[in-house]
Amino acid sequence: MEAIISQIIPFSNVDGLGNRIAIFLQGCNFNCWYCHNPHTINRCKYCFLCVQTCPTQALTMEDSLVKYDITKCVNCDECIKTCKHNSSPKVSSYTPESLYNAIKKYLPFTRGITFSGGECMLQAEFINEFSKLVSKEILIDSNGSIDFSKYPELLSIIGGVMLDYKASNDEFHQRLCNYTNEMVINNIKYLLNNNKLKEVRIVILPNYECENLNTINSAIELVGNSVPIYLQFYRNHGVRVEYQENFEPNQHTFDYENLVSRYASKGYQIFMR
Amino acid sequence: MNQAIFNIISNEGLTYKQMMLQLAQYGESCADILDYNPELLRAKRDGIICDLNEGIAPFRPRYICVDFELFMKNGSDFLGLKPATNLLEATTNLLILYTHIPSITSYPVYLGNLDTLLNPFIDENNVDFAREVLRNFLLQIDRTQTDSFVHTNIGPVASLTGELILELTEEMNLAIPNLTIKYDETLTSDDFAKKAIHCMLKTSKPSFANHEMFTKEWGNYAIASCYNGLAVGGGGFTLSRLRLATMAKKAHNIDEFLIDILPYYAGLMLEFMDQRIEFMVEQSAFFKSNFLVQEKLVNLDKFTGMFGIVGLGEAVNYLLNINNPKYGFGFNEQADMLGEAIVNRLNELLEAHISKYCALSNNHYLLHAQVGIDSDFKDNSPGIRIPVGYEPEISEQVIHSTKLQKYFPTGCGDIYRFDQTWLKNLDALLDIIKGGMANEMRYFSGYLADSDVVRVTGYLVKKSELAKLDANKQSINQASVFGQGARNNQGALDRRVHGSDN
């Protein structure tokens, strides 16, 4: 069994509580306007355009595949700029055991491991097998589109799920992410009932104040005061140019800080991040 | 006219006290008292051995770590002080004693484990009063002990006093005193540690000391000056340094370095240290007549000699013909192994040498990873550090520091510069510190990239004070001038900023 991994960050302070090893799996079933790492959406289509533009010959064509030599790579990201398929040649395949060997030296300095993506639950079986090898807490960072109730063993091993709630209105969700939110809402309920929902995250979008408020209110309704809700303002960083214009001008007419403090005063765990 | 003296007394950039100390140093430099080996003097001229301008006639230990617990219990006959019975008396007694402790800088390098010293006098029902007294105590230290090598300890166990000191340290944002928290996962609560981490990010202090490691080595220990581990009731007689990178250029290959060059210069430095310590103990007045000795607030047997090194990384890279530091020490298994081999060789040499004194360290001198001075420029990085500007990702830097720091009982540590994301996840730094200490990291320091108070190499300065010196104005802090030199010559303030993902 192998997983395609786009990146491993040995020490991350933004992927859950404490210092965590963040593992980003390649491939996503959403295509969000504000995706800040769109090169993780698709797997390689083997068009070999990046092989031609790589300035250090770190990429070569071998057996009809793109071979990536990390020792020659200077991380200029020319390949990612070249790619027309929202993918990256800088990915690696790991078995659960080889991934464990790659990260074990970092484990003593970390609270646990966070799987992210892409959408890491597309490779849920891999995470399940890997999780049996480590004793530290595993967290999953997910868009909520894969039915968690189908993975009881995985849920029993991991510490919990940090779930993105992109929009409560399904029509808007489909425009924004090219995917329905039906399963996302089911998962919020399911994970909550099974005590595995660590946090809900909402991105506050410029020009969509109404949708933002609906989503925040819906999240409050769904999780009550039992799970923290984190609001994060949209940032341009990494977002594809053609989608950035949806969020111009990047400013808000609504006072979200005020909303957060009003909810907080009523006992809800809602925070700006 | 004596030009050297004239230059000192006409220097508008010096405070009166700084001027007096420079005149005293000049006076000492005229003392023709000890005959040093000509080969040693040549090694000094060649820049291979450096005595950190300690002066040619050693008349007091470089670092003195007074047994403040004993002082609190007994007071002092010489100073005419009875044991304190309340918080005001306790802080007053300490402030009086501080002004009578000698050192290389003439300011005390160790002020005691303040929380355990003062907590018995703190009334939990009158925290506001305690906070006011402590605020004035810390203010008095900053404005009268005007030197960044003045160092305070707290911990390992949380206390109201410890928390008040952290709270005030953050609020007052001062460069003096330096501050270390003794950290032990089994003794220090996560809550207290996270308060210390928050304070460290905001004000560059406290640093974290591996309490278990230092306790095993020293018993009751102090962290003094920059990050020097020494015995309470003792200290460090003297500290000289080998500039390993400069020394490496004398060798044609690794074997010659390890077999001939390193032992030759280490031998010269050991002889130099013997000579200085013997003079200090046997002929100068300190160990015969100083009240600290007579009242047993320090004890000759608890002092040691500190054998310093700088430039290990550059030495290794030179010996392995590595021109780009990005592929050398800190990035390369072979380079790291050679670094360890050099340190092990030095340890063998130190263990083979019997010192007349240093009873607590079994009559041996102990290794010290010295934090560097501005005249080292970029040729010899501090101690065993990876050169500033070439730091790897934080994960690799932390793991690297767990490999070699254990060999330096008299002090070794690394400094990390952070972005704002770490403030939002104090647990992340706590995990790194816990993991580091469990894996033989000795000492951990950090600060936020945009802080005013910053850690230069081991000591703290205010960037706003450096700006005064840059404008030819006086800085009250005697150490600011070292910070200015380290900034200008070594880029010491240009450390890599570690963000959320590196």
PDB file of N, CA and C in Angstrom, chain A residues 145-208:
ATOM      1  N   SER A 145     -15.713  15.583   2.929  1.00  0.00           N
ATOM      2  CA  SER A 145     -16.521  15.041   1.836  1.00  0.00           C
ATOM      3  C   SER A 145     -16.566  13.518   1.832  1.00  0.00           C
ATOM      4  N   ILE A 146     -15.676  12.900   2.585  1.00  0.00           N
ATOM      5  CA  ILE A 146     -15.634  11.426   2.610  1.00  0.00           C
ATOM      6  C   ILE A 146     -16.338  10.959   3.887  1.00  0.00           C
ATOM      7  N   ASP A 147     -17.164   9.966   3.741  1.00  0.00           N
ATOM      8  CA  ASP A 147     -18.017   9.519   4.848  1.00  0.00           C
ATOM      9  C   ASP A 147     -17.185   8.865   5.952  1.00  0.00           C
ATOM     10  N   PHE A 148     -17.020   9.574   7.073  1.00  0.00           N
ATOM     11  CA  PHE A 148     -16.190   9.057   8.172  1.00  0.00           C
ATOM     12  C   PHE A 148     -16.809   7.831   8.834  1.00  0.00           C
ATOM     13  N   SER A 149     -18.151   7.685   8.708  1.00  0.00           N
ATOM     14  CA  SER A 149     -18.786   6.544   9.378  1.00  0.00           C
ATOM     15  C   SER A 149     -18.358   5.220   8.751  1.00  0.00           C
ATOM     16  N   LYS A 150     -17.742   5.308   7.559  1.00  0.00           N
ATOM     17  CA  LYS A 150     -17.255   4.076   6.909  1.00  0.00           C
ATOM     18  C   LYS A 150     -15.874   3.663   7.429  1.00  0.00           C
ATOM     19  N   TYR A 151     -15.286   4.488   8.310  1.00  0.00           N
ATOM     20  CA  TYR A 151     -13.931   4.189   8.789  1.00  0.00           C
ATOM     21  C   TYR A 151     -13.885   4.127  10.315  1.00  0.00           C
ATOM     22  N   PRO A 152     -14.630   3.205  10.900  1.00  0.00           N
ATOM     23  CA  PRO A 152     -14.667   3.160  12.373  1.00  0.00           C
ATOM     24  C   PRO A 152     -13.314   2.849  13.000  1.00  0.00           C
ATOM     25  N   GLU A 153     -12.521   1.973  12.355  1.00  0.00           N
ATOM     26  CA  GLU A 153     -11.221   1.643  12.953  1.00  0.00           C
ATOM     27  C   GLU A 153     -10.319   2.876  12.975  1.00  0.00           C
ATOM     28  N   LEU A 154     -10.273   3.595  11.861  1.00  0.00           N
ATOM     29  CA  LEU A 154      -9.455   4.794  11.782  1.00  0.00           C
ATOM     30  C   LEU A 154      -9.881   5.802  12.856  1.00  0.00           C
ATOM     31  N   LEU A 155     -11.190   5.995  12.960  1.00  0.00           N
ATOM     32  CA  LEU A 155     -11.680   6.971  13.943  1.00  0.00           C
ATOM     33  C   LEU A 155     -11.321   6.561  15.365  1.00  0.00           C
ATOM     34  N   SER A 156     -11.259   5.252  15.598  1.00  0.00           N
ATOM     35  CA  SER A 156     -10.934   4.820  16.960  1.00  0.00           C
ATOM     36  C   SER A 156      -9.457   5.049  17.274  1.00  0.00           C
ATOM     37  N   ILE A 157      -8.618   5.117  16.237  1.00  0.00           N
ATOM     38  CA  ILE A 157      -7.179   5.302  16.476  1.00  0.00           C
ATOM     39  C   ILE A 157      -6.831   6.773  16.605  1.00  0.00           C
ATOM     40  N   ILE A 158      -7.434   7.610  15.779  1.00  0.00           N
ATOM     41  CA  ILE A 158      -6.974   9.000  15.708  1.00  0.00           C
ATOM     42  C   ILE A 158      -7.544   9.843  16.857  1.00  0.00           C
ATOM     43  N   GLY A 159      -6.895  10.997  17.070  1.00  0.00           N
ATOM     44  CA  GLY A 159      -7.347  11.908  18.118  1.00  0.00           C
ATOM     45  C   GLY A 159      -8.566  12.703  17.700  1.00  0.00           C
ATOM     46  N   GLY A 160      -8.678  12.977  16.420  1.00  0.00           N
ATOM     47  CA  GLY A 160      -9.840  13.731  15.973  1.00  0.00           C
ATOM     48  C   GLY A 160      -9.647  14.336  14.597  1.00  0.00           C
ATOM     49  N   VAL A 161     -10.685  15.064  14.181  1.00  0.00           N
ATOM     50  CA  VAL A 161     -10.719  15.637  12.845  1.00  0.00           C
ATOM     51  C   VAL A 161     -10.907  17.151  12.950  1.00  0.00           C
ATOM     52  N   MET A 162     -10.102  17.875  12.190  1.00  0.00           N
ATOM     53  CA  MET A 162     -10.300  19.315  12.051  1.00  0.00           C
ATOM     54  C   MET A 162     -10.961  19.514  10.691  1.00  0.00           C
ATOM     55  N   LEU A 163     -12.173  20.017  10.714  1.00  0.00           N
ATOM     56  CA  LEU A 163     -12.988  19.983   9.509  1.00  0.00           C
ATOM     57  C   LEU A 163     -13.232  21.374   8.940  1.00  0.00           C
ATOM     58  N   ASP A 164     -13.066  21.505   7.634  1.00  0.00           N
ATOM     59  CA  ASP A 164     -13.368  22.770   6.961  1.00  0.00           C
ATOM     60  C   ASP A 164     -14.851  22.814   6.617  1.00  0.00           C
ATOM     61  N   TYR A 165     -15.495  23.888   7.022  1.00  0.00           N
ATOM     62  CA  TYR A 165     -16.891  24.089   6.648  1.00  0.00           C
ATOM     63  C   TYR A 165     -16.880  25.272   5.690  1.00  0.00           C
ATOM     64  N   LYS A 166     -16.949  24.937   4.391  1.00  0.00           N
ATOM     65  CA  LYS A 166     -16.701  25.996   3.401  1.00  0.00           C
ATOM     66  C   LYS A 166     -17.936  26.875   3.220  1.00  0.00           C
ATOM     67  N   ALA A 167     -19.115  26.258   3.254  1.00  0.00           N
ATOM     68  CA  ALA A 167     -20.353  27.057   3.106  1.00  0.00           C
ATOM     69  C   ALA A 167     -21.544  26.207   3.510  1.00  0.00           C
ATOM     70  N   SER A 168     -22.543  26.836   4.114  1.00  0.00           N
ATOM     71  CA  SER A 168     -23.726  26.093   4.544  1.00  0.00           C
ATOM     72  C   SER A 168     -24.755  25.982   3.413  1.00  0.00           C
ATOM     73  N   ASN A 169     -24.767  26.952   2.547  1.00  0.00           N
ATOM     74  CA  ASN A 169     -25.684  26.922   1.418  1.00  0.00           C
ATOM     75  C   ASN A 169     -25.101  26.030   0.329  1.00  0.00           C
ATOM     76  N   ASP A 170     -25.828  24.975  -0.004  1.00  0.00           N
ATOM     77  CA  ASP A 170     -25.241  23.974  -0.904  1.00  0.00           C
ATOM     78  C   ASP A 170     -24.980  24.530  -2.300  1.00  0.00           C
ATOM     79  N   GLU A 171     -25.887  25.383  -2.753  1.00  0.00           N
ATOM     80  CA  GLU A 171     -25.705  25.960  -4.093  1.00  0.00           C
ATOM     81  C   GLU A 171     -24.408  26.761  -4.146  1.00  0.00           C
ATOM     82  N   PHE A 172     -24.194  27.561  -3.095  1.00  0.00           N
ATOM     83  CA  PHE A 172     -22.964  28.346  -3.048  1.00  0.00           C
ATOM     84  C   PHE A 172     -21.749  27.422  -2.870  1.00  0.00           C
ATOM     85  N   HIS A 173     -21.906  26.395  -2.036  1.00  0.00           N
ATOM     86  CA  HIS A 173     -20.820  25.426  -1.818  1.00  0.00           C
ATOM     87  C   HIS A 173     -20.401  24.808  -3.155  1.00  0.00           C
ATOM     88  N   GLN A 174     -21.399  24.478  -3.966  1.00  0.00           N
ATOM     89  CA  GLN A 174     -21.078  23.848  -5.255  1.00  0.00           C
ATOM     90  C   GLN A 174     -20.361  24.815  -6.189  1.00  0.00           C
ATOM     91  N   ARG A 175     -20.772  26.089  -6.149  1.00  0.00           N
ATOM     92  CA  ARG A 175     -20.054  27.081  -6.966  1.00  0.00           C
ATOM     93  C   ARG A 175     -18.619  27.250  -6.475  1.00  0.00           C
ATOM     94  N   LEU A 176     -18.496  27.336  -5.152  1.00  0.00           N
ATOM     95  CA  LEU A 176     -17.202  27.643  -4.527  1.00  0.00           C
ATOM     96  C   LEU A 176     -16.215  26.486  -4.646  1.00  0.00           C
ATOM     97  N   CYS A 177     -16.723  25.256  -4.503  1.00  0.00           N
ATOM     98  CA  CYS A 177     -15.822  24.102  -4.367  1.00  0.00           C
ATOM     99  C   CYS A 177     -16.013  23.055  -5.456  1.00  0.00           C
ATOM    100  N   ASN A 178     -17.048  23.267  -6.288  1.00  0.00           N
ATOM    101  CA  ASN A 178     -17.358  22.278  -7.313  1.00  0.00           C
ATOM    102  C   ASN A 178     -17.722  20.927  -6.683  1.00  0.00           C
ATOM    103  N   TYR A 179     -18.452  20.977  -5.569  1.00  0.00           N
ATOM    104  CA  TYR A 179     -18.801  19.747  -4.857  1.00  0.00           C
ATOM    105  C   TYR A 179     -19.926  20.063  -3.877  1.00  0.00           C
ATOM    106  N   THR A 180     -20.774  19.089  -3.631  1.00  0.00           N
ATOM    107  CA  THR A 180     -21.889  19.319  -2.700  1.00  0.00           C
ATOM    108  C   THR A 180     -21.426  19.262  -1.243  1.00  0.00           C
ATOM    109  N   ASN A 181     -22.173  19.921  -0.346  1.00  0.00           N
ATOM    110  CA  ASN A 181     -21.778  19.930   1.074  1.00  0.00           C
ATOM    111  C   ASN A 181     -22.581  18.934   1.909  1.00  0.00           C
ATOM    112  N   GLU A 182     -23.373  18.112   1.246  1.00  0.00           N
ATOM    113  CA  GLU A 182     -24.265  17.211   1.986  1.00  0.00           C
ATOM    114  C   GLU A 182     -23.490  16.340   2.973  1.00  0.00           C
ATOM    115  N   MET A 183     -22.431  15.706   2.456  1.00  0.00           N
ATOM    116  CA  MET A 183     -21.647  14.814   3.312  1.00  0.00           C
ATOM    117  C   MET A 183     -20.881  15.598   4.381  1.00  0.00           C
ATOM    118  N   VAL A 184     -20.498  16.842   4.053  1.00  0.00           N
ATOM    119  CA  VAL A 184     -19.768  17.657   5.038  1.00  0.00           C
ATOM    120  C   VAL A 184     -20.626  17.839   6.289  1.00  0.00           C
ATOM    121  N   ILE A 185     -21.900  18.177   6.061  1.00  0.00           N
ATOM    122  CA  ILE A 185     -22.800  18.415   7.204  1.00  0.00           C
ATOM    123  C   ILE A 185     -23.063  17.109   7.959  1.00  0.00           C
ATOM    124  N   ASN A 186     -23.250  16.024   7.208  1.00  0.00           N
ATOM    125  CA  ASN A 186     -23.417  14.717   7.867  1.00  0.00           C
ATOM    126  C   ASN A 186     -22.212  14.378   8.735  1.00  0.00           C
ATOM    127  N   ASN A 187     -21.026  14.655   8.184  1.00  0.00           N
ATOM    128  CA  ASN A 187     -19.797  14.334   8.922  1.00  0.00           C
ATOM    129  C   ASN A 187     -19.661  15.168  10.186  1.00  0.00           C
ATOM    130  N   ILE A 188     -20.031  16.446  10.096  1.00  0.00           N
ATOM    131  CA  ILE A 188     -19.960  17.293  11.296  1.00  0.00           C
ATOM    132  C   ILE A 188     -20.799  16.651  12.409  1.00  0.00           C
ATOM    133  N   LYS A 189     -22.013  16.232  12.045  1.00  0.00           N
ATOM    134  CA  LYS A 189     -22.903  15.623  13.041  1.00  0.00           C
ATOM    135  C   LYS A 189     -22.322  14.296  13.552  1.00  0.00           C
ATOM    136  N   TYR A 190     -21.850  13.483  12.605  1.00  0.00           N
ATOM    137  CA  TYR A 190     -21.356  12.157  12.971  1.00  0.00           C
ATOM    138  C   TYR A 190     -20.126  12.253  13.890  1.00  0.00           C
ATOM    139  N   LEU A 191     -19.172  13.116  13.480  1.00  0.00           N
ATOM    140  CA  LEU A 191     -17.942  13.249  14.270  1.00  0.00           C
ATOM    141  C   LEU A 191     -18.244  13.851  15.647  1.00  0.00           C
ATOM    142  N   LEU A 192     -19.181  14.783  15.660  1.00  0.00           N
ATOM    143  CA  LEU A 192     -19.566  15.396  16.933  1.00  0.00           C
ATOM    144  C   LEU A 192     -20.137  14.340  17.878  1.00  0.00           C
ATOM    145  N   ASN A 193     -21.035  13.523  17.348  1.00  0.00           N
ATOM    146  CA  ASN A 193     -21.658  12.486  18.172  1.00  0.00           C
ATOM    147  C   ASN A 193     -20.648  11.463  18.668  1.00  0.00           C
ATOM    148  N   ASN A 194     -19.587  11.262  17.874  1.00  0.00           N
ATOM    149  CA  ASN A 194     -18.583  10.268  18.256  1.00  0.00           C
ATOM    150  C   ASN A 194     -17.383  10.903  18.949  1.00  0.00           C
ATOM    151  N   ASN A 195     -17.537  12.178  19.296  1.00  0.00           N
ATOM    152  CA  ASN A 195     -16.489  12.855  20.071  1.00  0.00           C
ATOM    153  C   ASN A 195     -15.166  12.949  19.331  1.00  0.00           C
ATOM    154  N   LYS A 196     -15.212  13.069  18.020  1.00  0.00           N
ATOM    155  CA  LYS A 196     -13.983  13.131  17.233  1.00  0.00           C
ATOM    156  C   LYS A 196     -13.853  14.426  16.434  1.00  0.00           C
ATOM    157  N   LEU A 197     -14.728  15.374  16.704  1.00  0.00           N
ATOM    158  CA  LEU A 197     -14.621  16.647  15.993  1.00  0.00           C
ATOM    159  C   LEU A 197     -13.766  17.595  16.829  1.00  0.00           C
ATOM    160  N   LYS A 198     -12.549  17.871  16.358  1.00  0.00           N
ATOM    161  CA  LYS A 198     -11.616  18.723  17.112  1.00  0.00           C
ATOM    162  C   LYS A 198     -11.936  20.195  16.932  1.00  0.00           C
ATOM    163  N   GLU A 199     -12.184  20.574  15.705  1.00  0.00           N
ATOM    164  CA  GLU A 199     -12.499  21.971  15.445  1.00  0.00           C
ATOM    165  C   GLU A 199     -13.158  22.104  14.079  1.00  0.00           C
ATOM    166  N   VAL A 200     -13.911  23.197  13.918  1.00  0.00           N
ATOM    167  CA  VAL A 200     -14.510  23.533  12.624  1.00  0.00           C
ATOM    168  C   VAL A 200     -13.867  24.832  12.165  1.00  0.00           C
ATOM    169  N   ARG A 201     -13.480  24.871  10.886  1.00  0.00           N
ATOM    170  CA  ARG A 201     -12.806  26.067  10.365  1.00  0.00           C
ATOM    171  C   ARG A 201     -13.637  26.679   9.250  1.00  0.00           C
ATOM    172  N   ILE A 202     -13.744  27.988   9.290  1.00  0.00           N
ATOM    173  CA  ILE A 202     -14.508  28.699   8.271  1.00  0.00           C
ATOM    174  C   ILE A 202     -13.639  29.817   7.705  1.00  0.00           C
ATOM    175  N   VAL A 203     -13.551  29.890   6.397  1.00  0.00           N
ATOM    176  CA  VAL A 203     -12.817  30.996   5.767  1.00  0.00           C
ATOM    177  C   VAL A 203     -13.805  32.117   5.472  1.00  0.00           C
ATOM    178  N   ILE A 204     -13.487  33.315   5.940  1.00  0.00           N
ATOM    179  CA  ILE A 204     -14.341  34.487   5.733  1.00  0.00           C
ATOM    180  C   ILE A 204     -13.969  35.117   4.396  1.00  0.00           C
ATOM    181  N   LEU A 205     -14.946  35.141   3.473  1.00  0.00           N
ATOM    182  CA  LEU A 205     -14.661  35.551   2.098  1.00  0.00           C
ATOM    183  C   LEU A 205     -15.064  37.005   1.845  1.00  0.00           C
ATOM    184  N   PRO A 206     -14.193  37.801   1.271  1.00  0.00           N
ATOM    185  CA  PRO A 206     -14.572  39.160   0.889  1.00  0.00           C
ATOM    186  C   PRO A 206     -15.697  39.104  -0.166  1.00  0.00           C
ATOM    187  N   ASN A 207     -16.631  40.013  -0.089  1.00  0.00           N
ATOM    188  CA  ASN A 207     -17.771  40.115  -1.014  1.00  0.00           C
ATOM    189  C   ASN A 207     -18.869  39.082  -0.786  1.00  0.00           C
ATOM    190  N   TYR A 208     -18.708  38.239   0.195  1.00  0.00           N
ATOM    191  CA  TYR A 208     -19.734  37.207   0.432  1.00  0.00           C
ATOM    192  C   TYR A 208     -20.174  37.234   1.900  1.00  0.00           C
TER     193      TYR A 208
END
